[in-house]
mmCIF file of C-alpha atoms and ligand atoms in Angstrom:
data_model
loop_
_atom_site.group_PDB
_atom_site.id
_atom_site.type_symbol
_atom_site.label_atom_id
_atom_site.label_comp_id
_atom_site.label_asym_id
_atom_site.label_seq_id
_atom_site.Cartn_x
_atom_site.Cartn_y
_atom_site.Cartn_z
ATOM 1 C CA UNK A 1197 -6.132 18.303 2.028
ATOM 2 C CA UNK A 1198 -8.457 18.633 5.354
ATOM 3 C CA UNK A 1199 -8.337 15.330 7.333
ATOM 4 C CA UNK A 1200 -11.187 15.225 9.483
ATOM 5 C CA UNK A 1201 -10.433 11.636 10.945
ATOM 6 C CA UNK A 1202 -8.044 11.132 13.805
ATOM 7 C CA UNK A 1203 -6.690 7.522 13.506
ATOM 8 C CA UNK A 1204 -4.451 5.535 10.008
ATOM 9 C CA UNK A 1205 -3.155 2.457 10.088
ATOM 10 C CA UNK A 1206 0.005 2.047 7.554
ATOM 11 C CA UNK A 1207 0.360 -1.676 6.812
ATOM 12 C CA UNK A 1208 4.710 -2.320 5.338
ATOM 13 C CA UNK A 1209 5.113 0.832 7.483
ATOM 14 C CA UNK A 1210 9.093 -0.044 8.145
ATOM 15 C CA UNK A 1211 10.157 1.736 5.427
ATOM 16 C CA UNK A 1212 9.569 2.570 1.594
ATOM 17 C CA UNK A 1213 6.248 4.506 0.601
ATOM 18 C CA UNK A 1214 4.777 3.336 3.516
ATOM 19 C CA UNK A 1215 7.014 4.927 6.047
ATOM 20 C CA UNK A 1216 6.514 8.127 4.342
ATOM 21 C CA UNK A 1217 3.042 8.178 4.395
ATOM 22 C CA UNK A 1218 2.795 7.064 8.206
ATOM 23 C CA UNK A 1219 5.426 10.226 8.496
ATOM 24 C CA UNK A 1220 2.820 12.368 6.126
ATOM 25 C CA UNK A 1221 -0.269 11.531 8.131
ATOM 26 C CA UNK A 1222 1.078 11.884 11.395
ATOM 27 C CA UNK A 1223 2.307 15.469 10.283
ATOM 28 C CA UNK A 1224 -1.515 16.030 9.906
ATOM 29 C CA UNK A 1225 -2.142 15.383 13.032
ATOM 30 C CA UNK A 1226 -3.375 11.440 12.529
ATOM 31 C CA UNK A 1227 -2.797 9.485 15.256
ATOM 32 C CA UNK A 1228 -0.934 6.376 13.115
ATOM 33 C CA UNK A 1229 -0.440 2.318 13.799
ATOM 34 C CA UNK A 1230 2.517 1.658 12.253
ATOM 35 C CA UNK A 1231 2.327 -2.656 10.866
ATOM 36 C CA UNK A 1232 4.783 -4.500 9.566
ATOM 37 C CA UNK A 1233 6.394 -7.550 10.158
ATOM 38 C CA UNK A 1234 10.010 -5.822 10.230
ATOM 39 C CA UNK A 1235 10.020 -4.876 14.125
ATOM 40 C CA UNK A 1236 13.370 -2.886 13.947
ATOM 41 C CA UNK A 1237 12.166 -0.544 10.777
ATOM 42 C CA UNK A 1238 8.821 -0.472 12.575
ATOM 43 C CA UNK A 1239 10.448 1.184 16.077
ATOM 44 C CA UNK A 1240 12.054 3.105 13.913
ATOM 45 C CA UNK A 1241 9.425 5.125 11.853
ATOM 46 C CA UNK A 1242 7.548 5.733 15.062
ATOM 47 C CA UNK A 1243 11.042 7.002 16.502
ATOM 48 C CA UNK A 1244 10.877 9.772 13.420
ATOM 49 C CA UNK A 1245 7.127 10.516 14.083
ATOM 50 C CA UNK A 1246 7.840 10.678 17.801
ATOM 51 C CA UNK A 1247 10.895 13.563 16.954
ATOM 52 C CA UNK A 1248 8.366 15.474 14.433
ATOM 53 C CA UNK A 1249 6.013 16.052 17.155
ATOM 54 C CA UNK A 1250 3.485 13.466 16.189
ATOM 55 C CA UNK A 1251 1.916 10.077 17.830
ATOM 56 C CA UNK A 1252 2.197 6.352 16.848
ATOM 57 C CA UNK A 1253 2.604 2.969 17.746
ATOM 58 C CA UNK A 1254 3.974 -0.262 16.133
ATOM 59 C CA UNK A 1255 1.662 -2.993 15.971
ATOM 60 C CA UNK A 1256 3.614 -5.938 14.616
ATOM 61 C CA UNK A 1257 1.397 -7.872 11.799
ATOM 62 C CA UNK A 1258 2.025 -10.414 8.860
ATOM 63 C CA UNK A 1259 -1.309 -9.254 6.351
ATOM 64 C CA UNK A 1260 -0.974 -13.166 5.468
ATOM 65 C CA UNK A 1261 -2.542 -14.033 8.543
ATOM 66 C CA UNK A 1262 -6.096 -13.834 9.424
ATOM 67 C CA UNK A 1263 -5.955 -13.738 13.088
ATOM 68 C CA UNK A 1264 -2.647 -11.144 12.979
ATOM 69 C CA UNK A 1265 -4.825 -8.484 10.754
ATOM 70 C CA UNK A 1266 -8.085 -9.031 13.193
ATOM 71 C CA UNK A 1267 -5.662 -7.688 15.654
ATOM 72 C CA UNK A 1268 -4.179 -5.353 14.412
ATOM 73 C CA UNK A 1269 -7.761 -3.361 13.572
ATOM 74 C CA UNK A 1270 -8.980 -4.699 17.243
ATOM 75 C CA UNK A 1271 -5.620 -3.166 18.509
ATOM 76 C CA UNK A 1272 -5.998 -0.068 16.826
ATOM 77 C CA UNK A 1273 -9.293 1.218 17.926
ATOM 78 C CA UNK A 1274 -8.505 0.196 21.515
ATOM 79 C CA UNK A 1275 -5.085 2.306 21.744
ATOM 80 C CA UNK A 1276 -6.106 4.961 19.657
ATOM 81 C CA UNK A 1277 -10.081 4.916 19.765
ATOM 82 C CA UNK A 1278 -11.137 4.703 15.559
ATOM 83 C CA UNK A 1279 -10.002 3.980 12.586
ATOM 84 C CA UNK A 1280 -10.441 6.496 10.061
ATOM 85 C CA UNK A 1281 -7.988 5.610 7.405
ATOM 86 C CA UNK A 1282 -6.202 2.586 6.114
ATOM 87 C CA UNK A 1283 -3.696 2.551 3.934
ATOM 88 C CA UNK A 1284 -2.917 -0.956 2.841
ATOM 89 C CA UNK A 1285 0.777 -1.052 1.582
ATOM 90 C CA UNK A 1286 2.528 -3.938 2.249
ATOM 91 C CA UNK A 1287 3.337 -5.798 -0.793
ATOM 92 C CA UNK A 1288 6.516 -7.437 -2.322
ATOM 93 C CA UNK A 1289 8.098 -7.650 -6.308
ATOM 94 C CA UNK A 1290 8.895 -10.907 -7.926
ATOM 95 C CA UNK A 1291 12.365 -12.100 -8.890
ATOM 96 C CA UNK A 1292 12.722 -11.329 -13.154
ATOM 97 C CA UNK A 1293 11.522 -13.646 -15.052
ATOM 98 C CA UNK A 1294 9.954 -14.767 -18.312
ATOM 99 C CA UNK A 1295 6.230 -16.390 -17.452
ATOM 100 C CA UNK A 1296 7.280 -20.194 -18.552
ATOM 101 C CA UNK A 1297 10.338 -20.038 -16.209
ATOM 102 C CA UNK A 1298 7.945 -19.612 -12.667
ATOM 103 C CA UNK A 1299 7.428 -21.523 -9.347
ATOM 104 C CA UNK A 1300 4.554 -22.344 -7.103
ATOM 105 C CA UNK A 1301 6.368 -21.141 -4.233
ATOM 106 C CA UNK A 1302 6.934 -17.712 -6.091
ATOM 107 C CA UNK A 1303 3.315 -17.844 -7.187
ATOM 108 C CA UNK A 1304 2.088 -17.924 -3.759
ATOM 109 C CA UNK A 1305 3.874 -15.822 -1.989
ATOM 110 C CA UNK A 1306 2.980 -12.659 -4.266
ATOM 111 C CA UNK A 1307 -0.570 -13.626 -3.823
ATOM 112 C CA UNK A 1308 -0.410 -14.183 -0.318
ATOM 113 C CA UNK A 1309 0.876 -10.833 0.488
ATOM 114 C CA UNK A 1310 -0.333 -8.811 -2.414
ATOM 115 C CA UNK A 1311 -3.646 -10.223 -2.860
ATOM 116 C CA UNK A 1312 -4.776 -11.964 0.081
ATOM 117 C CA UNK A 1313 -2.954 -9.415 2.612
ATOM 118 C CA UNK A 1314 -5.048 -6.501 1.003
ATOM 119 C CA UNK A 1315 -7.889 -8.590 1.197
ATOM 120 C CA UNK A 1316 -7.966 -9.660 4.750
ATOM 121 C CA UNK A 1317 -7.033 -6.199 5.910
ATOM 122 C CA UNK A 1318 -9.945 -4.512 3.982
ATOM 123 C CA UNK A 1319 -11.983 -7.251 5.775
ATOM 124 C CA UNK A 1320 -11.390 -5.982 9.186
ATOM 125 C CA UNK A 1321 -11.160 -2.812 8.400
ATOM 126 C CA UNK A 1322 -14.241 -2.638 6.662
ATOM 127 C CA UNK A 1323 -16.213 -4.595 9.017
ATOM 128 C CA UNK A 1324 -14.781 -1.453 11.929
ATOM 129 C CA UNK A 1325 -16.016 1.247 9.248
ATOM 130 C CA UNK A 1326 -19.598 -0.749 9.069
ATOM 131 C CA UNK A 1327 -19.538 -0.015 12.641
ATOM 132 C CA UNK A 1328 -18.239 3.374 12.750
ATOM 133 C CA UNK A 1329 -19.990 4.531 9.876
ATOM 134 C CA UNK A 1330 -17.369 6.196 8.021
ATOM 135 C CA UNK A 1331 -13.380 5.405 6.299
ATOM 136 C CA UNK A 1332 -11.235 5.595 3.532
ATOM 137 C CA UNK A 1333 -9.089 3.096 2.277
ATOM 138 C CA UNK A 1334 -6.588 3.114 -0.077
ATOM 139 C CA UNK A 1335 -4.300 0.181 -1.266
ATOM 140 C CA UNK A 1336 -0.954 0.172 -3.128
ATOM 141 C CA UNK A 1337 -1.673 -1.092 -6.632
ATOM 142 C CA UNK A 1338 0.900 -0.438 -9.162
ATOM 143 C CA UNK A 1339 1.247 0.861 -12.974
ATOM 144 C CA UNK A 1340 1.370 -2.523 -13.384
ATOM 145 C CA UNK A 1341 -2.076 -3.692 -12.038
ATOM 146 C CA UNK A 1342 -3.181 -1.208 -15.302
ATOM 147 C CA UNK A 1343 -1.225 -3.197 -17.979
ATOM 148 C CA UNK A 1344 1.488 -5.335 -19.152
ATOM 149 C CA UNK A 1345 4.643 -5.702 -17.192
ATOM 150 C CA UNK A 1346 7.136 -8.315 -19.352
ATOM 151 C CA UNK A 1347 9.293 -10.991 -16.446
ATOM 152 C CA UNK A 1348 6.865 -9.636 -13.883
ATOM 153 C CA UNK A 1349 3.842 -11.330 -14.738
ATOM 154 C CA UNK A 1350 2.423 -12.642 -11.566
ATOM 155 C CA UNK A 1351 3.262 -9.327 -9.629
ATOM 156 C CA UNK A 1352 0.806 -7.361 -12.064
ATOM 157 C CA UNK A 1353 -1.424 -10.333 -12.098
ATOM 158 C CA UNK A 1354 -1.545 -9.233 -8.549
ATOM 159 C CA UNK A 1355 -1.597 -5.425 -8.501
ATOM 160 C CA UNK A 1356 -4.525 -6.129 -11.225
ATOM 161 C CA UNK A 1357 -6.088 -8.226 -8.515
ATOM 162 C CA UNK A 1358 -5.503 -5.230 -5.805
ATOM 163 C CA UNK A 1359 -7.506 -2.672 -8.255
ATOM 164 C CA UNK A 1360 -10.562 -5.530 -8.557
ATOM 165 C CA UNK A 1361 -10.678 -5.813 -4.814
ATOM 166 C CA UNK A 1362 -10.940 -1.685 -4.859
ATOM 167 C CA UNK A 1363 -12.871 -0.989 -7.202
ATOM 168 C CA UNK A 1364 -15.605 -4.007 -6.070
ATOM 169 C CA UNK A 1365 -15.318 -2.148 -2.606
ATOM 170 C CA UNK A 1366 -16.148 0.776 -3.270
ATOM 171 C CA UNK A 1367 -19.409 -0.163 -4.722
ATOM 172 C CA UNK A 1368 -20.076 -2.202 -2.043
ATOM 173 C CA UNK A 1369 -19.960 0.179 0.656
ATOM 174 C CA UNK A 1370 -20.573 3.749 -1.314
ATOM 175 C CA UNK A 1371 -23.603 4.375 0.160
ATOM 176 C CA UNK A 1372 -22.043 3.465 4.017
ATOM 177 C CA UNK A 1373 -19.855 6.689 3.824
ATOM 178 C CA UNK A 1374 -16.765 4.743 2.569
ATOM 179 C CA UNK A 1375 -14.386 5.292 0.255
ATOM 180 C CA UNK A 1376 -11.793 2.838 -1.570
ATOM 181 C CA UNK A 1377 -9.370 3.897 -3.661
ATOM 182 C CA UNK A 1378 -5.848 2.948 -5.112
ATOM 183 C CA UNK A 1379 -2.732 4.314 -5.810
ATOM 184 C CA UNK A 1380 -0.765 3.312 -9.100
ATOM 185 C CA UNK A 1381 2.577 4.506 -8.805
ATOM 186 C CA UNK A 1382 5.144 3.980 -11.390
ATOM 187 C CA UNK A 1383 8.386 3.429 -10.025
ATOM 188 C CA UNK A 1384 9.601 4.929 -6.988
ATOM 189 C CA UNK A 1385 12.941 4.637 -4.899
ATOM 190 C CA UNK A 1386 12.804 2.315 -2.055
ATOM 191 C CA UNK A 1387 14.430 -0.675 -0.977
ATOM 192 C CA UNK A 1388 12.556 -2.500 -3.750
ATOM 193 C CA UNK A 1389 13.541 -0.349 -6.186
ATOM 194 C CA UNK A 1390 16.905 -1.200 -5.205
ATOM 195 C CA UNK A 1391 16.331 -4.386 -5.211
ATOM 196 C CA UNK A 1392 15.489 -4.880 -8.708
ATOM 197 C CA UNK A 1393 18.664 -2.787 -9.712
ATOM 198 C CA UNK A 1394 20.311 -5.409 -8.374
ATOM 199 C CA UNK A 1395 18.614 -8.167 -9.831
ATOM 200 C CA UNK A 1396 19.374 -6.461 -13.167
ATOM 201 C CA UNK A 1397 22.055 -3.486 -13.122
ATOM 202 C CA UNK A 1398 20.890 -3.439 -17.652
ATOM 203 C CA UNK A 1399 17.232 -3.065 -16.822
ATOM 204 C CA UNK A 1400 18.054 -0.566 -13.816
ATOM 205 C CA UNK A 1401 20.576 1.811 -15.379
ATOM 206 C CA UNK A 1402 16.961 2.259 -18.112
ATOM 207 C CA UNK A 1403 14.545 2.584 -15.518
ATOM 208 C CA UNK A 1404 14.443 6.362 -15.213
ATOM 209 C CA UNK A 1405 14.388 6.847 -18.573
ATOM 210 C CA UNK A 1406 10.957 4.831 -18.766
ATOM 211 C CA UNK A 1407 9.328 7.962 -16.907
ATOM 212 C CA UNK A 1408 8.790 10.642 -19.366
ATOM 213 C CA UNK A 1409 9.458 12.939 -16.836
ATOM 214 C CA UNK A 1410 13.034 11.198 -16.722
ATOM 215 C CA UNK A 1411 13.414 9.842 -13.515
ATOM 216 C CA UNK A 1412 11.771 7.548 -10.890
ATOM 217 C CA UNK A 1413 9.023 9.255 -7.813
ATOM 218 C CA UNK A 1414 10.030 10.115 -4.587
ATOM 219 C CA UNK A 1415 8.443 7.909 -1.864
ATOM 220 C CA UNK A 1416 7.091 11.889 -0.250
ATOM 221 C CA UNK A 1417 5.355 11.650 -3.887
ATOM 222 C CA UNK A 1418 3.209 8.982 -3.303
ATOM 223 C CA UNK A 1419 2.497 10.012 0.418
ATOM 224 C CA UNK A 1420 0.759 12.716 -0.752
ATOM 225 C CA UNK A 1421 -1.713 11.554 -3.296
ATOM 226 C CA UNK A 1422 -2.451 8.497 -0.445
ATOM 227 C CA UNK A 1423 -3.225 11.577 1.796
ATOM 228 C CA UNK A 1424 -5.206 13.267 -0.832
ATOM 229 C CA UNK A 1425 -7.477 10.120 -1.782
ATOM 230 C CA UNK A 1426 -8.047 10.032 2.381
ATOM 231 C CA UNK A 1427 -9.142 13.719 2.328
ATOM 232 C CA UNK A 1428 -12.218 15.283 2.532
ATOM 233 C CA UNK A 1429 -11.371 17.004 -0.691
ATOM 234 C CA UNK A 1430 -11.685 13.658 -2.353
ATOM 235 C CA UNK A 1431 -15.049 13.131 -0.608
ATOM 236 C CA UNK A 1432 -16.564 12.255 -4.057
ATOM 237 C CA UNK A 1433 -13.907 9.945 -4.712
ATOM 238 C CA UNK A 1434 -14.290 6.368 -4.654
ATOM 239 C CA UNK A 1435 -13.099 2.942 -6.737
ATOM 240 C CA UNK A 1436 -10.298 5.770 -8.769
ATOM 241 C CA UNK A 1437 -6.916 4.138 -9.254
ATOM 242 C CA UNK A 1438 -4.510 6.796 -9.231
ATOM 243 C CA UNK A 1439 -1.645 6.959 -11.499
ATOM 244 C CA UNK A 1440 1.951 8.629 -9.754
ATOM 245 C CA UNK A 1441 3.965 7.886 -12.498
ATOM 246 C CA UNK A 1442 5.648 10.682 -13.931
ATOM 247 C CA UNK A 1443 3.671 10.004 -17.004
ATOM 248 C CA UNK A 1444 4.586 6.771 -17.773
ATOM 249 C CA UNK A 1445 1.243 5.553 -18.791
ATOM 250 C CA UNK A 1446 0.392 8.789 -20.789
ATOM 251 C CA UNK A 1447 2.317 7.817 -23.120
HETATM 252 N N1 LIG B 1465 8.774 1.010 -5.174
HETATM 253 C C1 LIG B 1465 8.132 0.939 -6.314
HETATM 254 O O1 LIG B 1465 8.704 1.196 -7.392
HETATM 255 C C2 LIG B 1465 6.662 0.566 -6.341
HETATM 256 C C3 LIG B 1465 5.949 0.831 -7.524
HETATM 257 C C4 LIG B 1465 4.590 0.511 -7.574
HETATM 258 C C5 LIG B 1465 3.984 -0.067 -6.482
HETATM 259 N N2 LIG B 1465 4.706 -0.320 -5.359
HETATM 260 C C6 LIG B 1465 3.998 -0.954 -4.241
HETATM 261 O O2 LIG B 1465 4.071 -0.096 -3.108
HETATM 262 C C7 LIG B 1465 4.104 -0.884 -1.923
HETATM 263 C C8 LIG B 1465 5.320 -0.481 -1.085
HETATM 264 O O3 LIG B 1465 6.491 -0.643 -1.847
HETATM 265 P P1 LIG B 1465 7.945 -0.167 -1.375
HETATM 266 O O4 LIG B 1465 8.690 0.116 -2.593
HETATM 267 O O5 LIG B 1465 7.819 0.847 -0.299
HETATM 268 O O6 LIG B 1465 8.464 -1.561 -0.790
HETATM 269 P P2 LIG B 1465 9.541 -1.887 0.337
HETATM 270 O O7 LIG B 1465 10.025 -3.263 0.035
HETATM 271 O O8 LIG B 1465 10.514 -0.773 0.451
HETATM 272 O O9 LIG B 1465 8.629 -1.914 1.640
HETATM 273 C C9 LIG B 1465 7.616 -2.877 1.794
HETATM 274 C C10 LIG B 1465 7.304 -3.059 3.261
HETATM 275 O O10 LIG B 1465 6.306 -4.092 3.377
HETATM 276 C C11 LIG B 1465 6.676 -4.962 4.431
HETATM 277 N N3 LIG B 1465 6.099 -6.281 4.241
HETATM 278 C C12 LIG B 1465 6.457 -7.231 3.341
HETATM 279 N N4 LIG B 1465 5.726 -8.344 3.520
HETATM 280 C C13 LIG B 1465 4.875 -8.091 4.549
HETATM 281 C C14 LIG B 1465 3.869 -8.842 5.208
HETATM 282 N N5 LIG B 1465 3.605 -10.108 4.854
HETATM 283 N N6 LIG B 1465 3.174 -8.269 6.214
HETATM 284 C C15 LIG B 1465 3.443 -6.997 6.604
HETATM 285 N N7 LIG B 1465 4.392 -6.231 6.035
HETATM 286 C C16 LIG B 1465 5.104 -6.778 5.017
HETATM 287 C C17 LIG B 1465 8.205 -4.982 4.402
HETATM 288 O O11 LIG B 1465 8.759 -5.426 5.633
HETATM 289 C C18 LIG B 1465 8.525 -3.533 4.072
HETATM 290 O O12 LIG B 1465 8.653 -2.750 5.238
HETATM 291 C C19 LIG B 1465 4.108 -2.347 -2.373
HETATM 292 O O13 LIG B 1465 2.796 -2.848 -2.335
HETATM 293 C C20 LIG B 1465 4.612 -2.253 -3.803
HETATM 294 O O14 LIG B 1465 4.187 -3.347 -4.585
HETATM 295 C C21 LIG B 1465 6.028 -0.013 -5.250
#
């Protein structure tokens, strides 16, 4: 698990898997930008890095916009001096429903933030690593960017999208000391998770019982394996989407 870089930006940082993993990196030692566009979660995961001993700062940023994410990586190297690792996170779920039943408006704003928002950040980022001559990236796909997922169609038309952006990335740069990977986790218990209890208490009270291991991940869970594909251990790592899913798609 040696981290040789110094500097991670954590994009949806405000809480979730992301906070975790800005928590998990800055217990490394990683200097971390905290980005989100939820200010008051923000402050608040560099508050908990701050009391563990470790360094961040909260860069406000909407991945949606162009000229927000250019910042944020031009922000980053100036406060912190690099940017070693980028962990592209921010993403939101779709309300259930059946395919035939969608909006526009729904449409586009999964895509915007889930497709285009990884997009634009591995943009900047990328063109920094060019420069720097070394990164790792990894972006939150999902279980379902590897397969069916019934009244959630456009989200893993999106999370499919994320792992085409990663895995075309990784060829790109593998020879420019690189590496892009993805994380697939089933599900795990977060606000969002929540959130689609809610939508449908039925389909929520199942939801552990779709794991064979019999319950959903633990945000800490994913933290790790991001940490791992950012290692040097994973140095001959690159375009791998890895599953967290408690065996859900072993089956
Ligand atoms: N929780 C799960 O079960 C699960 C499973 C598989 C994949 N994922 C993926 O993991 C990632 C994190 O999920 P989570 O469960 O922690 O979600 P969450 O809703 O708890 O947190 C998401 C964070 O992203 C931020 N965000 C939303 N839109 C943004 C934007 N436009 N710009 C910047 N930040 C924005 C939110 O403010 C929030 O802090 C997402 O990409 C999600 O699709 C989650």
């Amino acid at each position: 698990m040696k981290l040789s870089g110094q500097v991670a930006v954590v994009t949806g940082a405000a809480g979730g898997i992301g906070r975790a993993t800005a928590l998990a990196f800055a217990e490394q030692g990683i200097k971390v930008v905290v980005a989100d566009i939820n200010a008051q979660g923000g402050a608040e995961t560099v508050s908990l890095i701050e009391a563990a001993g470790g360094t961040a700062v909260f860069v406000s940023c909407d991945v949606r916009d162009e000229e927000q994410v250019k910042q944020l990586v031009a922000t980053t190297v100036e406060t912190y001096g690099s940017l070693d690792y980028a962990f592209n996170n921010a993403g939101i779920e779709m309300e259930n429903q059946r395919l035939h039943d969608g909006s526009m408006r729904s449409f586009d704003m999964i895509m915007d933030v889930n497709v285009k928002g990884v997009w634009l950040c591995m943009k900047y980022q990328l063109q920094h690593m060019l420069k720097q001559g070394s990164g790792a990236i990894v972006n939150a796909a999902s279980v379902a960017g590897l397969g069916a997922a019934p009244k959630m169609a456009v989200y893993a038309a999106s999370k499919h999208a994320v792992l085409g952006l990663t895995r075309t990335a990784a060829i790109e740069y593998a020879r420019k000391n690189i590496r892009v990977n993805a994380i697939c986790p089933a599900v795990i218990d977060t606000a969002m998770y929540q959130r689609v209890c809610e939508m449908d208490p039925k389909i929520g009270q199942r939801i552990p019982e779709l794991h064979p291991m019999g319950r959903v991940g633990r945000v800490e869970e994913i933290a790790a394996s991001v940490l791992y594909l950012c290692s040097d251990g994973a140095g001959f790592t690159t375009g791998h989407a890895l599953t967290v899913d408690g065996g859900m798609t072993a089956v």
